[in-house]
Amino acid sequence: MSDDAVPAEATFNRVMLKISGEALMGDQGFGLHPPTIERIAKEVQTVHDMGVEICMVIGGGNVFRGLSGAAQGMERTTADYMGMLATVMNALAMQSALEGLGVFTRVISAIRMDEVAEPYIRRRAVRHLEKKRVCIFAAGTGNPYFTTDTAATLRANEMACEAIFMGKNGVDGIYDKDPAEHDDAVRFDEITYDEVLAKRLKVMDASAIALARDNNLPLIVFPLDEPGGFKGILAGRGTYTKVR
């Protein structure tokens, strides 16, 4: 990547955007809400237009959550694979929305399904990013017992991303307690990964946090439902929490 590929206002050249599957369902409580998907796609487009190279990982909780299935008596490995398939559905929906906006996109699956997505090959994925294609990594890590948080952190490291951006609905960062339940909740402007683990803050799962910490990969938690928030933070503005 050349230094002049990204406008001066962009603080990162290549980033990972992690969002939950629930972010795609809008107010309907389940499944996919096309207007919400289009709104998120437009947020991604504004950052793409800055010249930033974008990776994405989307959870599958709006369709099926493996851990919940296992809690209801389903065999855990089977439930996790079902959850991985849900992430592929979400990735395809986001791809459709982005390409409708003129943003070239590749869905890259950790589980082979050549008719609908590319298999994960690291060097090929890097080349897509260099060609300014948004890479949506689906099917988690391809292994049960790992969350999409861990998948996002793993792919961010493999793709040499400079930060993980975690978009949240209804919250503008990390708090010491749930702000929806506690009026005295305090937001952190910056916090360390060790503090996140010690305080048991529900940001990412412990495996993802350890992987990010051990590779010095910063995490930025920001409000996904704030128009222009993703672009604003990349330009050095906005409200967020940085974990390092």
mmCIF file of N, CA and C in Angstrom, residues 4 17 66 68 103 108 113 191 229:
data_model
loop_
_atom_site.group_PDB
_atom_site.id
_atom_site.type_symbol
_atom_site.label_atom_id
_atom_site.label_comp_id
_atom_site.label_asym_id
_atom_site.label_seq_id
_atom_site.Cartn_x
_atom_site.Cartn_y
_atom_site.Cartn_z
ATOM 1 N N ASP A 4 0.306 7.424 -0.446
ATOM 2 C CA ASP A 4 -0.634 8.385 -1.003
ATOM 3 C C ASP A 4 -1.969 7.747 -1.377
ATOM 4 N N LEU A 17 -13.735 -4.326 10.437
ATOM 5 C CA LEU A 17 -14.998 -3.909 11.035
ATOM 6 C C LEU A 17 -15.744 -5.146 11.501
ATOM 7 N N GLY A 66 -25.006 -20.482 17.935
ATOM 8 C CA GLY A 66 -24.611 -21.831 18.304
ATOM 9 C C GLY A 66 -24.663 -22.104 19.787
ATOM 10 N N SER A 68 -26.525 -20.727 22.055
ATOM 11 C CA SER A 68 -27.908 -20.828 22.511
ATOM 12 C C SER A 68 -28.502 -22.176 22.119
ATOM 13 N N VAL A 103 -19.657 -0.748 -4.558
ATOM 14 C CA VAL A 103 -18.441 -1.138 -3.839
ATOM 15 C C VAL A 103 -18.145 -2.608 -4.141
ATOM 16 N N ILE A 108 -15.624 -14.323 1.685
ATOM 17 C CA ILE A 108 -14.582 -15.341 1.804
ATOM 18 C C ILE A 108 -14.931 -16.238 2.990
ATOM 19 N N MET A 113 -17.640 -23.499 0.192
ATOM 20 C CA MET A 113 -18.944 -23.500 -0.486
ATOM 21 C C MET A 113 -18.772 -22.669 -1.746
ATOM 22 N N ILE A 191 -8.722 2.072 27.602
ATOM 23 C CA ILE A 191 -8.558 1.029 28.607
ATOM 24 C C ILE A 191 -7.617 -0.027 28.030
ATOM 25 N N GLY A 229 -20.533 7.854 11.975
ATOM 26 C CA GLY A 229 -19.642 7.556 13.091
ATOM 27 C C GLY A 229 -18.383 6.819 12.684
#
